[in-house]
XYZ file of C-alpha atoms in Angstrom:
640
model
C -7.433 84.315 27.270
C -8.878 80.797 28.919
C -6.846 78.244 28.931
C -7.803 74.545 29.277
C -7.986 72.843 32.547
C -4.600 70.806 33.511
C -4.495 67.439 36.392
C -0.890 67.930 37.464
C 0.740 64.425 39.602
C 3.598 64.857 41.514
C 5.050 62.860 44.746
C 6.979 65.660 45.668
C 4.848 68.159 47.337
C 7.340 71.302 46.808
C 7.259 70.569 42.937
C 3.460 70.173 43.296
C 2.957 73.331 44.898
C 5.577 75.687 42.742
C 4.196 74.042 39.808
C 0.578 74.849 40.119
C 1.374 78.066 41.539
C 3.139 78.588 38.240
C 0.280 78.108 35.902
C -2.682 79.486 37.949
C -0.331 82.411 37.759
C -0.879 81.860 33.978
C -4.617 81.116 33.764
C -4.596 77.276 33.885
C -7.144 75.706 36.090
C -5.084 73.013 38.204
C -6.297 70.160 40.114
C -3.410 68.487 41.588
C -2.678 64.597 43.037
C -0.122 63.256 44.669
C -0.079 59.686 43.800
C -1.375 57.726 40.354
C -4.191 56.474 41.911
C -5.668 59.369 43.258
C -4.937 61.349 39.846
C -6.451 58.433 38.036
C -9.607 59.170 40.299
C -9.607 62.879 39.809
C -9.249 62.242 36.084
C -12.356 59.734 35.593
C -14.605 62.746 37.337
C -13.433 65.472 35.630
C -11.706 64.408 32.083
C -8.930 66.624 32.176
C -7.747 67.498 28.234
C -4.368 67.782 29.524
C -2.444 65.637 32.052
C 1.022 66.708 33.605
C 2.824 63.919 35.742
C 5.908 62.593 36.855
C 7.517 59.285 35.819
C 8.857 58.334 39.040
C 6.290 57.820 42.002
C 5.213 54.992 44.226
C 2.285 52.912 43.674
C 1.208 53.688 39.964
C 4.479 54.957 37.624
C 3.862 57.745 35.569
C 4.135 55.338 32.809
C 1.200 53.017 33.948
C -1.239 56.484 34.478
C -0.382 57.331 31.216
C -1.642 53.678 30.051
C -5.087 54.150 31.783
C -5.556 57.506 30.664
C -5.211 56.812 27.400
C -7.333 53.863 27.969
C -10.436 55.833 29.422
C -9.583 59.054 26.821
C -7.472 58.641 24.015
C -7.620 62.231 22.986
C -5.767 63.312 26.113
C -2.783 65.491 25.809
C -0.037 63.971 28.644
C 3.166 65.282 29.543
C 5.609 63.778 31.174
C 8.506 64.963 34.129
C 11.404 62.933 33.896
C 14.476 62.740 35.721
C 18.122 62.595 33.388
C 18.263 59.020 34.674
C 14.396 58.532 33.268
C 15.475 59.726 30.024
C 15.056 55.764 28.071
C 11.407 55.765 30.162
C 10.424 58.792 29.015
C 11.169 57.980 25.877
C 9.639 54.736 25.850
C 6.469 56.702 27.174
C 6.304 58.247 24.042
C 5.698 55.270 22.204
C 2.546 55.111 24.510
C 1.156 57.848 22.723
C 2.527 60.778 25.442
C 1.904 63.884 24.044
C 5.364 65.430 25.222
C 8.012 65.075 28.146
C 10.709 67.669 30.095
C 13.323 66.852 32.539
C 14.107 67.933 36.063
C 15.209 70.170 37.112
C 12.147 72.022 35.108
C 12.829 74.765 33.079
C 9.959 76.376 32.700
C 10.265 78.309 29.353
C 10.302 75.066 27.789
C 7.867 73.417 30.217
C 5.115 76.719 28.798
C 5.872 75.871 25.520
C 5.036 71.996 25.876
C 2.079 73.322 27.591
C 1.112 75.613 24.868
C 1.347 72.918 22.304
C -0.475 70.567 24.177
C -3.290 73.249 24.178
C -3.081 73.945 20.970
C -3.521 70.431 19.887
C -6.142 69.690 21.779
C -8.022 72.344 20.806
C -7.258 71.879 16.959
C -8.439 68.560 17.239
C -11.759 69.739 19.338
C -12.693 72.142 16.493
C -11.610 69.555 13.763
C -14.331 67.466 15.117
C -16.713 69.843 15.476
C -16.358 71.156 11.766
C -16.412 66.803 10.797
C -19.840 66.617 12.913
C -21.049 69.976 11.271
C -20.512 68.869 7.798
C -21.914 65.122 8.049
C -24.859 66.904 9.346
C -25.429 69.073 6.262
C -24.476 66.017 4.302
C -27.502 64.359 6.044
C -29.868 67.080 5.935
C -29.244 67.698 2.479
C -29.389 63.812 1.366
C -32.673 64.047 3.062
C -33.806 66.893 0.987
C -32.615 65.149 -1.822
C -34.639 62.167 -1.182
C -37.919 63.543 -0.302
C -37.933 65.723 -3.511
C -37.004 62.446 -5.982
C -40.186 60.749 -3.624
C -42.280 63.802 -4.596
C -41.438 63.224 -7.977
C -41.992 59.820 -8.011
C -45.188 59.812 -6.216
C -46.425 62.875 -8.654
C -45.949 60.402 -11.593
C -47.297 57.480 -10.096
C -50.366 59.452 -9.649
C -50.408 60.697 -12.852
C -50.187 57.153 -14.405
C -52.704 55.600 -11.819
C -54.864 58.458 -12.688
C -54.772 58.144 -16.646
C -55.165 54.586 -15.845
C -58.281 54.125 -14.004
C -59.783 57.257 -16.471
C -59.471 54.564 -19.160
C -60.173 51.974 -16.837
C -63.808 54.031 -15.772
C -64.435 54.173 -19.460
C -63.696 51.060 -20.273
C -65.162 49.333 -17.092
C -68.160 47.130 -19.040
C -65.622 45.494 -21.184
C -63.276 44.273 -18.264
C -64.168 40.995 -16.585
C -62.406 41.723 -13.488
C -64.789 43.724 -11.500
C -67.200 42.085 -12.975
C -66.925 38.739 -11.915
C -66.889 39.864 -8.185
C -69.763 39.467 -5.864
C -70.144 42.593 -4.703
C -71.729 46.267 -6.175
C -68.306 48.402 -7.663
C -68.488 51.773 -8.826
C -66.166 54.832 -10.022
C -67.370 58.508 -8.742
C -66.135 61.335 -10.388
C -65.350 64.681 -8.256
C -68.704 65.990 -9.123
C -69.760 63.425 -7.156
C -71.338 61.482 -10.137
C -71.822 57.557 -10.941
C -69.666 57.356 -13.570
C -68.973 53.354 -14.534
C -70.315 50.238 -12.276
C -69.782 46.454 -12.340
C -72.503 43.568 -14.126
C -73.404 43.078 -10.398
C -74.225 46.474 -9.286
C -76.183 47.085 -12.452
C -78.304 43.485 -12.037
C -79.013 44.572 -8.504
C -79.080 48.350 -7.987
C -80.017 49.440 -11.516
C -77.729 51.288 -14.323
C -77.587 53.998 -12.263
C -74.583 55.760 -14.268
C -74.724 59.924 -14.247
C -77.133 59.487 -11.428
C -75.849 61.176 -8.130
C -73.626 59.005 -5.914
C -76.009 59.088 -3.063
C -79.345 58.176 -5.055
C -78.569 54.224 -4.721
C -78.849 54.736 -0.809
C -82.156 54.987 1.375
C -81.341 55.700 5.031
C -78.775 59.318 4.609
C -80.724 62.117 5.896
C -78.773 64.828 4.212
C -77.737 62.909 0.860
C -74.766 65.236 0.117
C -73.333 65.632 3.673
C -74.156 61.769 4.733
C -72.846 60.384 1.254
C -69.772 57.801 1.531
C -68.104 59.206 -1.531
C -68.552 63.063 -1.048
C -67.502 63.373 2.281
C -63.926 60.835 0.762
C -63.841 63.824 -1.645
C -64.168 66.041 0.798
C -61.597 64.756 3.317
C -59.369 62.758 0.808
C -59.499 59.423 3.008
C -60.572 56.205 2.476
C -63.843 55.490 4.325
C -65.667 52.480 5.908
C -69.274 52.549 6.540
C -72.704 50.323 6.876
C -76.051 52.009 4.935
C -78.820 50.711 3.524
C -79.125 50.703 -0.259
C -82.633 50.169 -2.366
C -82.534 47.215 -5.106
C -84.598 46.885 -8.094
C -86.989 44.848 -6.896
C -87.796 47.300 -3.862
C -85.706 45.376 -1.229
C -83.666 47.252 0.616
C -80.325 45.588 1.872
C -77.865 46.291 4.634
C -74.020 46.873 3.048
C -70.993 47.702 4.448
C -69.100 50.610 1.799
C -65.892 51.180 1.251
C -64.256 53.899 -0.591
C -61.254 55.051 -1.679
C -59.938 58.152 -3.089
C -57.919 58.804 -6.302
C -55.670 61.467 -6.256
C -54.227 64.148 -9.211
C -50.968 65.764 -9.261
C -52.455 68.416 -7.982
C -53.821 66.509 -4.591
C -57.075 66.362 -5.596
C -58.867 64.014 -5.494
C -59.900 62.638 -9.117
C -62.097 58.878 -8.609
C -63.365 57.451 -5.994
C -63.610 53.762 -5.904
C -66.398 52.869 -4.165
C -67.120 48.887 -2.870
C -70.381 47.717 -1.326
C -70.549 44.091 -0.005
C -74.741 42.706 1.016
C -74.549 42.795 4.396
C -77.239 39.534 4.166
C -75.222 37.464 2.070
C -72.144 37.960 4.721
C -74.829 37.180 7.563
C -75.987 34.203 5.373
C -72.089 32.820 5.461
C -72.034 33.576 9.297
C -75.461 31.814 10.052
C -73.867 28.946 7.806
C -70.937 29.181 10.565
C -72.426 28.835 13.455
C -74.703 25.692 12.214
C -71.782 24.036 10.892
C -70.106 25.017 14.798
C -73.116 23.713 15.862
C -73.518 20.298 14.196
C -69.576 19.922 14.727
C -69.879 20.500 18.703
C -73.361 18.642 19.111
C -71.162 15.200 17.347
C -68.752 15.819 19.592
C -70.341 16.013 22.953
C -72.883 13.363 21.732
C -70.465 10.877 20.488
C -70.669 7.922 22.800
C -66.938 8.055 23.855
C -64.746 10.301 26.066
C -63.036 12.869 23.839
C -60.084 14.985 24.709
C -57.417 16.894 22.592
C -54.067 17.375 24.130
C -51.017 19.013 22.886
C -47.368 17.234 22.989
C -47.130 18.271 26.385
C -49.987 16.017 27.288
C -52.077 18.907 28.684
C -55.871 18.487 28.270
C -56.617 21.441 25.541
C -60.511 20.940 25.521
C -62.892 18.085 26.143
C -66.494 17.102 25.024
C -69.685 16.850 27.735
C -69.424 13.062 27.880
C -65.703 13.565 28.885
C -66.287 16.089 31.676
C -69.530 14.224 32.563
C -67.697 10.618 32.817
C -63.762 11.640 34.228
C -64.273 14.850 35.590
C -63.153 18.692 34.044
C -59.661 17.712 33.899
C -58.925 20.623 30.873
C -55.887 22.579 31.777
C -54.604 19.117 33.728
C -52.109 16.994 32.487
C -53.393 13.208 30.939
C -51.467 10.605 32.657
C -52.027 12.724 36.461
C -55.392 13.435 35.900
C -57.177 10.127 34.203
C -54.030 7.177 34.254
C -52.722 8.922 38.263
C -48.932 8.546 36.994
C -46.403 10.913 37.602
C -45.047 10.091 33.727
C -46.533 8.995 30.588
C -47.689 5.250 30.244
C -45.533 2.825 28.946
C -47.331 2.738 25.734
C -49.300 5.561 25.960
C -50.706 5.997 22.290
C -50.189 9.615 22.343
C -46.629 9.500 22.244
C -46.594 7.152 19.076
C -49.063 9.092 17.514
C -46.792 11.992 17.959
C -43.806 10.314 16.470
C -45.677 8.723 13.456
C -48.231 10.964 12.620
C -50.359 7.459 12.982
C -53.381 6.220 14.590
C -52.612 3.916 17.678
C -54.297 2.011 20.646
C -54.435 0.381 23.536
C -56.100 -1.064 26.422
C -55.795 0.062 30.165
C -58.319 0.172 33.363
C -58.908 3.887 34.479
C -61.088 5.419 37.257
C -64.356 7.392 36.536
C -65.339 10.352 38.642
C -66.943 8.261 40.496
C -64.406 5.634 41.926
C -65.643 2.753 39.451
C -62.968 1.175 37.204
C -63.700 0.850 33.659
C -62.208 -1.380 31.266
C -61.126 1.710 28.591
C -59.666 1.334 25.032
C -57.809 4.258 24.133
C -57.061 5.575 20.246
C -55.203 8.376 19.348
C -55.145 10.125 16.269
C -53.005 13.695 14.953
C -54.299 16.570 14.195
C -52.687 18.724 12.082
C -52.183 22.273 11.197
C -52.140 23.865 7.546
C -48.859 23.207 7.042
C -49.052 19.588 7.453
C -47.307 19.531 10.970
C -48.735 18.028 14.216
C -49.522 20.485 16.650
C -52.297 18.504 19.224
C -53.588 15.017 19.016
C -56.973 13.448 20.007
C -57.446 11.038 22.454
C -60.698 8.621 22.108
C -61.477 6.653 25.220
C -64.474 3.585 24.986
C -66.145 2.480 28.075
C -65.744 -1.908 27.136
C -66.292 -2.897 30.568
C -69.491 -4.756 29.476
C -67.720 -6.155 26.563
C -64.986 -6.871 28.373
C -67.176 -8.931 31.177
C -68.921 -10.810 28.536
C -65.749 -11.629 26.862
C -64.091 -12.852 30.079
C -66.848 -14.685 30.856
C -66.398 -16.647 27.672
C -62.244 -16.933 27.452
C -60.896 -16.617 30.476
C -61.789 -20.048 32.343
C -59.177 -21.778 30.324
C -56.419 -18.813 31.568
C -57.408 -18.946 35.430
C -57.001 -22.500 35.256
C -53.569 -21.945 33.654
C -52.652 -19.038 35.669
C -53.600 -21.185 38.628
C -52.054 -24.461 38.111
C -48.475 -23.606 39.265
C -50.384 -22.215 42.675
C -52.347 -25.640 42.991
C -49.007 -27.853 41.942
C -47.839 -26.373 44.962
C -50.785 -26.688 47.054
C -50.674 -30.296 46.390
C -47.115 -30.680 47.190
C -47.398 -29.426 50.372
C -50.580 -31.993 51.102
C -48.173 -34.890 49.541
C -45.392 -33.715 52.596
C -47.832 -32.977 55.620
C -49.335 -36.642 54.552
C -45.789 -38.151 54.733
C -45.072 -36.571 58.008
C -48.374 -37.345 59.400
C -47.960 -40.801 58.527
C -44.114 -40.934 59.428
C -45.679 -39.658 62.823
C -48.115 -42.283 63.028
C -45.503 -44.728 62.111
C -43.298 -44.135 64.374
C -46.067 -43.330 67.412
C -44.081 -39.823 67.220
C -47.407 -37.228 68.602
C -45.335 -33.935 67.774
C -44.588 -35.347 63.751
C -48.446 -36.305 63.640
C -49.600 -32.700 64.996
C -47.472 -30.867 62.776
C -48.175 -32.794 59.756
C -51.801 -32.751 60.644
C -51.249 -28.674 61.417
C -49.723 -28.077 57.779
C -52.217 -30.704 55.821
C -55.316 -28.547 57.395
C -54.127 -25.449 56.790
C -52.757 -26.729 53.071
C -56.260 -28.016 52.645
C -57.746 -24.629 53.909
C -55.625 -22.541 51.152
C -56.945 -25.164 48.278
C -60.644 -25.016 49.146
C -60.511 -21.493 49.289
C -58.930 -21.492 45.622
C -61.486 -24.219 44.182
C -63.984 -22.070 45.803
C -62.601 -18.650 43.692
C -62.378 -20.719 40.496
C -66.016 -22.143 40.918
C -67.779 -18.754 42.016
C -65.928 -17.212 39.011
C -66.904 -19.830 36.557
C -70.608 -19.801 37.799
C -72.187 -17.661 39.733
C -74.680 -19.203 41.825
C -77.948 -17.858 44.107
C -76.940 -16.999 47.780
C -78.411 -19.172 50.425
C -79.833 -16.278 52.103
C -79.862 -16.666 56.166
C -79.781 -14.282 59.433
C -76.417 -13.971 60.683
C -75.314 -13.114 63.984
C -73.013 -10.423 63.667
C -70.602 -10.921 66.338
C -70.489 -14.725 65.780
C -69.836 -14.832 62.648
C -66.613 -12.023 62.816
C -65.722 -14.394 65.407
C -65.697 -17.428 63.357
C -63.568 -15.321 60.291
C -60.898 -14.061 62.673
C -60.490 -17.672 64.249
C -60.045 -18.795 60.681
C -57.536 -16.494 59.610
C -55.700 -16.323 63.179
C -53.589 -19.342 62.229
C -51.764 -17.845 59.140
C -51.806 -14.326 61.030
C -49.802 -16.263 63.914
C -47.880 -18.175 60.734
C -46.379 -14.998 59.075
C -45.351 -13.295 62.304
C -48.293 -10.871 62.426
C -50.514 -9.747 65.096
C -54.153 -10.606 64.024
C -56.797 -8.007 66.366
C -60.424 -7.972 66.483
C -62.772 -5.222 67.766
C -66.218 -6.159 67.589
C -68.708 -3.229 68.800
C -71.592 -4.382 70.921
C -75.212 -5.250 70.073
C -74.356 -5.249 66.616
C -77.646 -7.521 66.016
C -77.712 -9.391 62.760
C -78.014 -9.060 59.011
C -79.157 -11.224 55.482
C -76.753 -12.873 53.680
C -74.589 -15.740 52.645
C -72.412 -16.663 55.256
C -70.086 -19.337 53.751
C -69.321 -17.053 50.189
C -69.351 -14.154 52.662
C -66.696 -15.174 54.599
C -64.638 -15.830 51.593
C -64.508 -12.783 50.608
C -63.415 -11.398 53.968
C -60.808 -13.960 54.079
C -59.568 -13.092 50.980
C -58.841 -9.520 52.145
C -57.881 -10.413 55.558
C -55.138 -12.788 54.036
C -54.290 -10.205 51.514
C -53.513 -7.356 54.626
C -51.181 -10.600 56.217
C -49.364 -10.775 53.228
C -48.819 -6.851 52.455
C -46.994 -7.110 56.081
C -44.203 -9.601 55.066
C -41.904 -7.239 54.039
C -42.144 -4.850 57.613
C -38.873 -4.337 59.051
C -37.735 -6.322 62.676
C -38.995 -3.521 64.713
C -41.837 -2.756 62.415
C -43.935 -5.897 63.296
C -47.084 -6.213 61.099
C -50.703 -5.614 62.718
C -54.057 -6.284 61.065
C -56.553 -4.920 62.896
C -60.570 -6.357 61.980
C -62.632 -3.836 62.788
C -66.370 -4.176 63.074
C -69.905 -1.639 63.293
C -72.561 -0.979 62.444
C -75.716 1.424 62.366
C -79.543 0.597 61.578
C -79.073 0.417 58.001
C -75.651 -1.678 57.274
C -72.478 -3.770 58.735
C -68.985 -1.862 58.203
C -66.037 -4.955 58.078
C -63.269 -3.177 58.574
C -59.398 -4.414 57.761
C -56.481 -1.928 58.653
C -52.894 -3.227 57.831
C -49.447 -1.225 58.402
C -48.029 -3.233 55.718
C -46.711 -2.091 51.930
C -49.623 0.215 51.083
C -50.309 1.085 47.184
C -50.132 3.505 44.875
C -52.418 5.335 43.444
C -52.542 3.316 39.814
C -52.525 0.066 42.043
C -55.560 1.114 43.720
C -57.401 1.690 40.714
C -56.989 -1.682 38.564
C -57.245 -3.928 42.478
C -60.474 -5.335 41.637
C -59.690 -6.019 38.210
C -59.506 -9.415 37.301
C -55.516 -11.070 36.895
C -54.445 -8.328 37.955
C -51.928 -8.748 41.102
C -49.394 -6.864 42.622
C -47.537 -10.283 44.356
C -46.269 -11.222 41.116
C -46.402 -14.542 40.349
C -47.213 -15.454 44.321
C -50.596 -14.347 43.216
C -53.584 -15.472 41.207
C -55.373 -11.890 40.431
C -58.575 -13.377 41.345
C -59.077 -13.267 45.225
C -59.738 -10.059 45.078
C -61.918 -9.398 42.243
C -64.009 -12.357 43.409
C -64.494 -11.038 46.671
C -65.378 -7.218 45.302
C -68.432 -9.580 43.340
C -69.238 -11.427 46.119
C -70.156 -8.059 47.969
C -71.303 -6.749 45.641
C -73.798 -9.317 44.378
C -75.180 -8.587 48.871
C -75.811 -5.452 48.186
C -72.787 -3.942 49.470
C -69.564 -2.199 48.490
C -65.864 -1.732 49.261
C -64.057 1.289 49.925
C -60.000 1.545 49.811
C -57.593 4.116 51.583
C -54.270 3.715 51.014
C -50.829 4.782 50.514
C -47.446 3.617 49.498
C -45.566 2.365 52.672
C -48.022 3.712 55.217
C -50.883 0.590 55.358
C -54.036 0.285 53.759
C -57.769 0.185 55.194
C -60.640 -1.691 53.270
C -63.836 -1.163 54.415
C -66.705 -3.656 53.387
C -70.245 -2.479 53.721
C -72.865 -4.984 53.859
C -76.477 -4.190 54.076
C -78.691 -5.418 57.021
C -81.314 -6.056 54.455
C -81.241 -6.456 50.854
C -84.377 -4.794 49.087
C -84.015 -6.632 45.755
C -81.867 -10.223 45.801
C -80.013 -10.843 43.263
């Protein structure tokens, strides 16, 4: 007889040793340990049933193995060796679920007994489980049985029901409105593979073709039995899906896709077959409908004169029309406010965002950049667009090129706002005339030559600033004809760098000029011309006030040329700008000084170039300088 494997734990080696000598002697497969934690190792490989160990031992107690084992297997039979002087801790053990425990010295007729019960429970309770798994498994099986023979049943008499059913229904077909009302050929087959009821439709359009076979209707089978829709349904008792060509009254033949279904008996067989046959040409009709209406709908969008987008909540361009990618660029994919406004966030009052909120239409006005570098005046409208169930899942954004409107409107309006916008700036102006005149004539006064040549110093350079500010407010108001002259190239650099040297010296900045040679001449206005450099010349001073002590600011004026035009060319290592700040610079009032600025110097001077023919180019970046770069033309083909 087998017996079942035990893990005896002992400290004592001699115990150990006589012990497992003992029951190998009796057929017991021993492992042995001599500590807890090497037992409770040997026991998580090999799952001993049965667990013999002492209470007393260093480390782990007997107690505290019995507490894991029981943990890990619950079903493990453990007996425990206790000393006389263990008797309360073996007994306490107990209560830990220990299957038995005997006392030292061992006597081993009673330590084979505990052994045999353990075994004995252990393998009552093995078999107990095994009959418990055994008979919820023929509970199962037999449920199962159960079931599928109630579904039989059920299934039998639904098909006994369905098939008495659509027998009347077959018989009765012309006097139900159902079928009838649908735009498409129905028709019942019986097994004999006859025509046996059809729909108003069928019979308008196919004929009354009832008791004829159910392949006469069709013109393109080869072999009319094999090839037919219904027989080979019959034959296979599966619903089928083909296209064929059927032959009208009228002689046309039409493409149609048919459907058919079988109708089974309680015997299996198949009984009906309901056959459906949509026109192929009124389904193309709906299609070629489609793709006009997909048509029409993507022509008004690409053709509408406005750049269209739709963007999710996310702000990610989902699609755009042709005007869109021609005008900004093939920004879909790209998020709105990087792509078009060149923000690392959402505007302000980005309409989008409202729009979102609301479920309203919204506006708003804004200069962006066009894929090619021009600023536009833009207004922007949003508007939702919603899904089935009401909710807003994308918006579209509508953006308007106004820049003529806008110039044509300014034009009109804004002479009364540049002279308020500028009045605080020419209050000033004319303060600091009032005190260079008082020192001059203090100096004058009092024979004092240094008072006289500094008031004379600030009233010319005071006087400077304010005809350079009448001269902005007069250009903008009216634009007059350029008194066109050759200019010397070199001189006249020269004579804009000596003018602008005294405010460079002023503010602390070094002012350098780097004329190339034999730069020759070229057509223009000198006097506007040189207002417009100035303008950016003083504007590079000024973006150098803020450079740190051993940061001093430099403004280098630059100047080529080639055959065809004059580069001006101003370098600061001032502020620099951003990227939104770049875009909106030659817009009119708009300044990045605050309220130490007008918003006109520069927008003035970007006309004044361009009215010669030329352009300006901008490279810059936040706290690393900025480089403009006016091109002039040596000759102007058309003057405007």
């Amino acid at each position: 007889m087998s017996h079942l494997p035990i893990l005896l734990v002992d400290d004592e080696e001699g115990i150990r040793t006589v012990l497992a000598i003992t029951l190998e002697d009796e057929g017991y497969p021993v492992d042995t340990a001599s500590s807890g934690n090497e037992a409770l190792a040997l026991f998580q490989a090999g799952r001993h049933p049965i667990v013999v160990t002492d209470i007393r031992m260093p480390g782990m107690s007997g107690v505290d193995l019995l507490r894991e084992i029981k943990r890990i297997e619950p079903k493990t039979e453990v007996i425990m060796i206790s000393g006389h002087a263990d008797i309360d801790v073996a007994i306490q053990s107990l209560k830990h679920d220990a299957s038995d425990f005997i006392t030292k010295p061992i006597n081993m007729d009673v330590f084979t007994f505990a052994l045999q019960r353990a075994e004995e429970r252990s393998t009552m309770r093995r078999q107990l489980e095994e009959h418990t798994s055994n008979l919820e498994a023929l509970v199962e099986r037999k449920s199962a049985q159960l079931v599928e023979v109630e579904r039989r049943a059920a299934a039998r008499q639904l098909f006994e029901g369905l098939t008495a059913s659509l027998e009347a229904f077959a018989a009765n077909l012309d006097n139900m409105s159902m079928f009838n009302q649908m735009p498409m050929f129905v028709s019942i087959h019986n097994r004999n593979h006859e025509v046996v009821a059809i729909n108003d439709h069928y019979r308008q359009r196919l004929g009354d073709l009832v008791g004829q076979k159910s392949w006469s209707m069709f013109d393109d089978l080869l072999n009319g039995e094999r090839d037919c829709p219904v027989a080979r349904t019959i034959a296979d008792k599966a619903a089928r899906r083909a296209e064929h060509v059927v032959r009208c009254i009228n002689g046309n033949h039409h493409a149609v896709a048919v459907d058919t279904v079988p109708i089974t008996a309680s015997d299996d067989e198949v009984e009906l077959v309901l056959e459906f046959m949509v026109d192929l040409r009124e389904a193309e009709q709906l299609r070629e409908e489609l793709r006009t209406t997909q048509h029409k709908y993507q022509q008004l969008f690409d053709q509408t004169p406005c750049f269209i987008s739709v963007q999710n909540r996310d702000f990610t361009i989902l699609s755009s029309n042709a005007r869109h990618k021609d005008g900004l660029g093939d920004l879909e994919g790209g998020l709105c406010y990087e792509r078009i406004m060149h923000r690392a966030s959402p505007c302000r009052d980005c309409p989008l965002i409202k729009t979102f909120e609301d479920g309203e239409m919204h506006q708003m006005e804004t200069v962006i950049t066009n894929r090619k570098g021009e600023q536009i005046n833009a207004l922007i409208w949003s508007a939702p667009i919603r899904d089935t169930s009401g909710e807003i899942t994308e918006a579209i954004e509508m953006i308007t090129d106004i820049t003529q409107i806008r110039k044509l409107q300014d034009r009109l309006t804004s002479l009364g706002l540049l002279l308020g916008s500028t009045a605080h700036g020419i209050k000033g102006l004319l303060t600091g005339i009032d005190g260079a005149i008082y020192r001059l004539g203090g100096g004058l006064r009092n024979k004092n030559d240094a008072r006289v040549e500094d008031g004379f110093n600030d009233l010319q350079h005071l006087t400077g600033r304010m005809k350079q500010t009448v001269l902005d407010i007069l250009y903008y108001a009216k634009k007059r004809e350029l008194n066109w002259k050759v200019i010397d190239v070199a001189a006249f650099a020269l004579n804009t760098y000596t003018t602008m040297s005294a405010k460079a010296e002023a503010k602390n900045v070094l002012l350098e000029l780097d004329i190339a040679k034999n730069l020759g001449s070229f057509k223009g206005d000198a006097s506007i011309l040189a207002s417009a450099l100035g303008n950016i010349l003083e504007n590079a001073i000024d973006a150098c006030n803020g450079n740190e002590p051993d940061a001093p600011g430099n403004v280098l004026f630059k100047i080529t040329g080639d055959a065809n035009q004059i580069a001006f060319q101003i370098t600061d290592n001032g502020a620099g700008m951003d990227h939104e700040t770049r875009d909106k610079l030659f817009t009119l009032f708009f300044s990045s000084k605050g309220i130490a600025g007008t918003g006109i110097g520069l927008f003035v001077a970007n006309e004044i170039v361009q009215q010669h023919g030329g352009n300006i180019t901008v490279e810059s970046e936040q706290g690393h300088g900025s480089t403009f770069i006016v091109y002039i033309p040596r000759e102007l083909s058309v003057q405007v």
